[in-house]
Short mmCIF file of C-alpha atoms in Angstrom, two decimals:
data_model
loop_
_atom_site.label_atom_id
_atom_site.label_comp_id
_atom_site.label_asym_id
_atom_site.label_seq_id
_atom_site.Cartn_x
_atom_site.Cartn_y
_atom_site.Cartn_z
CA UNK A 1 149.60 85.92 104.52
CA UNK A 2 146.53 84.43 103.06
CA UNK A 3 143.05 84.51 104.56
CA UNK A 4 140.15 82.57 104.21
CA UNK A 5 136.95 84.38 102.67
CA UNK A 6 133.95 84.68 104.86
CA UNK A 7 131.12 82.83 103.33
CA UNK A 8 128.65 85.30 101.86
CA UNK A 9 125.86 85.78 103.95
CA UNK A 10 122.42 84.35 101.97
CA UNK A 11 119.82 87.24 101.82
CA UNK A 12 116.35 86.45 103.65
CA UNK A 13 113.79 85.07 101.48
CA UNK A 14 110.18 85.97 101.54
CA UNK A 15 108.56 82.63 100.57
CA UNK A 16 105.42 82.69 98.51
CA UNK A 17 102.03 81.45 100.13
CA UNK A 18 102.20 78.49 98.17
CA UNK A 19 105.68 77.15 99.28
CA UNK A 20 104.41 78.09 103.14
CA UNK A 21 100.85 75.87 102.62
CA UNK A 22 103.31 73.21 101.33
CA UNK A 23 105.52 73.53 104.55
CA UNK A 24 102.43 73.43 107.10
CA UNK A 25 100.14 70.77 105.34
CA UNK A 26 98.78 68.30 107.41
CA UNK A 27 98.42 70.20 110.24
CA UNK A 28 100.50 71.77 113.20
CA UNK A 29 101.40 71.29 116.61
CA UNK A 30 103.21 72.98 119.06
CA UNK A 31 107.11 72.37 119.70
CA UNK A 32 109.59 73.76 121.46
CA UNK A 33 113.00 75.14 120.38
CA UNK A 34 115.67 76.28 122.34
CA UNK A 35 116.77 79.89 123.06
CA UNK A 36 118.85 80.01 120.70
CA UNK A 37 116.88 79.23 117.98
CA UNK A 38 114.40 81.36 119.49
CA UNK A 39 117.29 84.26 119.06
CA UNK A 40 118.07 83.07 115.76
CA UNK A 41 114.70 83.38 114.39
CA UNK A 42 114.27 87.06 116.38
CA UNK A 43 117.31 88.22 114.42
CA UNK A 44 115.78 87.27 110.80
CA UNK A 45 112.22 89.17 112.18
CA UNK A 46 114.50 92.03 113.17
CA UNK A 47 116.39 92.40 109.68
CA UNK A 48 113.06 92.37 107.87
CA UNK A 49 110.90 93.83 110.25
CA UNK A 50 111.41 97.40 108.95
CA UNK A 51 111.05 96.03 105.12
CA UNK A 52 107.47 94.48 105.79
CA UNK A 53 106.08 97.54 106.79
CA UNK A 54 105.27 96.33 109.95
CA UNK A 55 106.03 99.31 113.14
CA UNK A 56 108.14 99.53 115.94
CA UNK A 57 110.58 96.54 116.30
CA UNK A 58 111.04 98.01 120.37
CA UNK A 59 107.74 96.70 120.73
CA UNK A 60 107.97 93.13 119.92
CA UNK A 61 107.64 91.08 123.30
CA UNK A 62 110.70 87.83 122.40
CA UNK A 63 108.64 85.95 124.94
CA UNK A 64 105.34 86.08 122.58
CA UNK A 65 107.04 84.15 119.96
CA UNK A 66 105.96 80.79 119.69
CA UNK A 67 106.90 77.44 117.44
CA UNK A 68 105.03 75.19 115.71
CA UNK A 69 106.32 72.11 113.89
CA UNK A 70 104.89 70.49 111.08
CA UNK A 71 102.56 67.08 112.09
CA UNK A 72 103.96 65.60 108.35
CA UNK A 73 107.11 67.02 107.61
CA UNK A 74 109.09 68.17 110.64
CA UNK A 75 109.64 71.69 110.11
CA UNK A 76 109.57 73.99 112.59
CA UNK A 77 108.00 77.28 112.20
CA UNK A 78 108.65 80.08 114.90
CA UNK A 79 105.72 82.58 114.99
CA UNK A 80 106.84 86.01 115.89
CA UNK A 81 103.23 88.36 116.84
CA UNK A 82 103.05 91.39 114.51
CA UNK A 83 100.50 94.43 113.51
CA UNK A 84 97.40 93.08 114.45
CA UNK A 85 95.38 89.67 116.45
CA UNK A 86 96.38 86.19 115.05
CA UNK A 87 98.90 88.04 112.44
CA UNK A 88 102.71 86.82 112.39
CA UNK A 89 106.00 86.63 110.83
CA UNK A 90 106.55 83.02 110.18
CA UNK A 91 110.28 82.23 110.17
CA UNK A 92 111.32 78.78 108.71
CA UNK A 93 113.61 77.02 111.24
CA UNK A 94 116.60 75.40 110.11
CA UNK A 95 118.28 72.34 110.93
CA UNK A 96 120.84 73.02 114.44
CA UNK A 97 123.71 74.60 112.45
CA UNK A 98 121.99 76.59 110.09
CA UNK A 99 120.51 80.50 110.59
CA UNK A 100 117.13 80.79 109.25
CA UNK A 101 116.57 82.23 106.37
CA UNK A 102 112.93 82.10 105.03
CA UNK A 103 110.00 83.51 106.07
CA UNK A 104 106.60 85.13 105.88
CA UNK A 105 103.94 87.44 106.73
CA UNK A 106 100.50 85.51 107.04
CA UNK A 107 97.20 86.61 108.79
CA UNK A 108 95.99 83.79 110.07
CA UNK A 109 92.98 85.17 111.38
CA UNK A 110 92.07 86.04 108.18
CA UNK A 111 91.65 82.50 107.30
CA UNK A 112 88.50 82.50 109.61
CA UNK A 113 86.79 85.54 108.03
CA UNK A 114 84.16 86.14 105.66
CA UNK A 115 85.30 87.80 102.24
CA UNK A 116 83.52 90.78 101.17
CA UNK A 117 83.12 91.73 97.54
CA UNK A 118 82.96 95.40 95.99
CA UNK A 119 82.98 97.00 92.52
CA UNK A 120 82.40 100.74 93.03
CA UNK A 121 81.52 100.67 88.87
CA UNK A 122 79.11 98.06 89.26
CA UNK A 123 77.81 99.60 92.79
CA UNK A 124 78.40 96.50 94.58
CA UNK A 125 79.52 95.98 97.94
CA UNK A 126 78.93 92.87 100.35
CA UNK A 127 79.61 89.64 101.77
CA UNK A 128 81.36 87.13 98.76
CA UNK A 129 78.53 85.12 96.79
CA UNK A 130 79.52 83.23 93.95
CA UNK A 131 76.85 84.50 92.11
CA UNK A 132 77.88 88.26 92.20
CA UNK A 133 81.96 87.70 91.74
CA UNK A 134 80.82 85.77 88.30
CA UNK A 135 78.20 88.09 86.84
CA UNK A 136 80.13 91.18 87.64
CA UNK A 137 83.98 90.26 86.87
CA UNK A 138 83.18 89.68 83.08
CA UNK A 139 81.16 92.76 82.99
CA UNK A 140 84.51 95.24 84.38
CA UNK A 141 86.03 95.26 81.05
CA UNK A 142 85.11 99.69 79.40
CA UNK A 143 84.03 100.45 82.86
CA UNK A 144 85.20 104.02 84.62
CA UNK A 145 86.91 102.22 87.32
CA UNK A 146 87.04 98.50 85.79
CA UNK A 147 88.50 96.48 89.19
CA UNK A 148 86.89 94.27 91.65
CA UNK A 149 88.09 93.95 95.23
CA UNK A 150 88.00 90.82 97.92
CA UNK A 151 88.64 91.53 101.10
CA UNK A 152 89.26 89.40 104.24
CA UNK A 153 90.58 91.97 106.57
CA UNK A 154 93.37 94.64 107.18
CA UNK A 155 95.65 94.61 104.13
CA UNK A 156 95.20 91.20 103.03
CA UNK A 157 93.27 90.98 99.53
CA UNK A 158 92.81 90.01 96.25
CA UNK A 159 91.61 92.30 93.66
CA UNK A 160 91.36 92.53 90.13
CA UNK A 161 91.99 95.31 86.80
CA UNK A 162 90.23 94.74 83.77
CA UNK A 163 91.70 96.98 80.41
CA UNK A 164 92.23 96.13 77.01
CA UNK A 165 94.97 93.27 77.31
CA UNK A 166 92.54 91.44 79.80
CA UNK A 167 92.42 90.54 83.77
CA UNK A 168 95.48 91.50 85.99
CA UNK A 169 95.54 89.56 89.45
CA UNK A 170 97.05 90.91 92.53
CA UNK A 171 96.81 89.72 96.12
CA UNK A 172 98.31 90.92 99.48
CA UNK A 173 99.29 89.62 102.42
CA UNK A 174 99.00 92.44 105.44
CA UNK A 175 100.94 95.54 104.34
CA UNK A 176 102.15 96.91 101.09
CA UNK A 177 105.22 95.11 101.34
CA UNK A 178 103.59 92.20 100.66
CA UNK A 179 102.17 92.80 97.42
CA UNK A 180 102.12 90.55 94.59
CA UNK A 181 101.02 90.39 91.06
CA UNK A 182 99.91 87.28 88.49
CA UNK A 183 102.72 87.39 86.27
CA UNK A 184 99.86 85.94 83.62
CA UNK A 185 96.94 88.46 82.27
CA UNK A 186 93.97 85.86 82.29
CA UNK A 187 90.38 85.70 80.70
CA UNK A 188 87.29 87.03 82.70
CA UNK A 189 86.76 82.89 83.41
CA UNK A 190 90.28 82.60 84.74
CA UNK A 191 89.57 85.67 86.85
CA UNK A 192 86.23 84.77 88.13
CA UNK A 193 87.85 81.34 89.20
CA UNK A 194 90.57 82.97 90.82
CA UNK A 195 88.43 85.09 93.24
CA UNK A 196 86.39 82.14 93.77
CA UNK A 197 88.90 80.05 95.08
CA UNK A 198 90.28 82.79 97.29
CA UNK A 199 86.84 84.13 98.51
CA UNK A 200 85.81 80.57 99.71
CA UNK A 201 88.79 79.54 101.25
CA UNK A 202 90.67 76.46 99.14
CA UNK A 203 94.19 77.91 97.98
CA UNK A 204 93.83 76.82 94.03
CA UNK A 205 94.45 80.28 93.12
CA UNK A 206 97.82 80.32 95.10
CA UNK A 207 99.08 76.44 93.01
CA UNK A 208 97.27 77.82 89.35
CA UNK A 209 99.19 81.10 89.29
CA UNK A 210 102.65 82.37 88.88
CA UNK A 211 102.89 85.15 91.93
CA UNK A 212 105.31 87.58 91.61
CA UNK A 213 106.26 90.26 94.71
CA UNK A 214 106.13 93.98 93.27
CA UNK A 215 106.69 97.35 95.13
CA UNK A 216 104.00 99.55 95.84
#
């Protein structure tokens, strides 16, 4: 007797910012799905819940999750609440007869915030101005602690190491789980551009740069 294989179930993928900004530009509005999706896109959250770092799955209220679809594109987006105000785990919706399997963590409510910039070396800590994040990034390089920080809130960042090969760029999106590093070591100008972009709030940084996710 012969049986037919199961097809392999696809492994969840956490999408990188810039594939999500592709997926929600031009703007939002609210849609509904039905329950099932709703479940569907629950399960996903559940599976990678514990992987993000992100608490007790018990506490999750299903009736909190909300959808948005895309005002250009159609997709739908289901918003599932998680670790803090205006922070969720986006799950890409599918079409009707296929499970989800994309998603990821973004703090919206840190769009909304003022950076802040600090280099312990260079005794500076404050509210982003351009004028500090390019005199001080070029100057990191043979410091004691040669690395820059911006900071929107929580555990999303960008920061930057200076050492002998050059500028390494990480960012962060909520929790450790979310942690990823330029796969390119850049110039000081490269660097200073990079912060600039994210401090001030256009996403250049996230189309320039090759992100890749790393454990922490």
């Amino acid at each position: 007797m012969f049986f037919s294989k199961k097809p392999k179930k696809r492994s969840p993928r956490l999408l990188q910012i810039a594939e999500y900004l592709d997926l929600v530009s031009g703007g939002l509005m609210s849609a509904e799905i039905s329950d099932e999706a709703k479940a569907a896109a629950l399960s996903l959250a559940c599976d990678v819940w514990g992987s993000l770092a992100l608490g007790d799955w018990a506490e999750i209220d299903p009736a909190a999750v909300t959808a948005w679809r895309s005002k250009v594109n159609g997709h739908v987006l289901a918003h599932v609440p998680a670790v803090a105000d205006d922070c969720f785990l986006i799950i890409l919706l599918g079409g009707e007869l296929i499970a989800p399997d994309s998603y990821i963590l973004f703090d919206v409510g840190a769009e909304y915030a003022s950076a802040t910039f600090s280099s312990p070396s260079l005794e500076l800590a404050g509210v982003a101005n351009e004028d500090d994040i390019r005199r001080a990034i070029p100057e990191l390089p043979g410091k004691p602690d040669p690395f820059a920080i911006l900071d929107l809130r929580g555990g999303t960042y960008m920061q930057v190491y200076a050492d002998e090969q050059g500028f390494h760029l990480e960012h962060q999106l909520v929790t450790t789980a979310a942690h990823y590093r330029c796969v390119d070591i850049v110039g000081p100008d490269e660097a200073v551009e990079a912060f600039l972009s994210y401090a001030f709030g256009n996403y250049e940084w996230a189309y320039k740069r090759r992100w890749e996710r790393i454990s922490l």
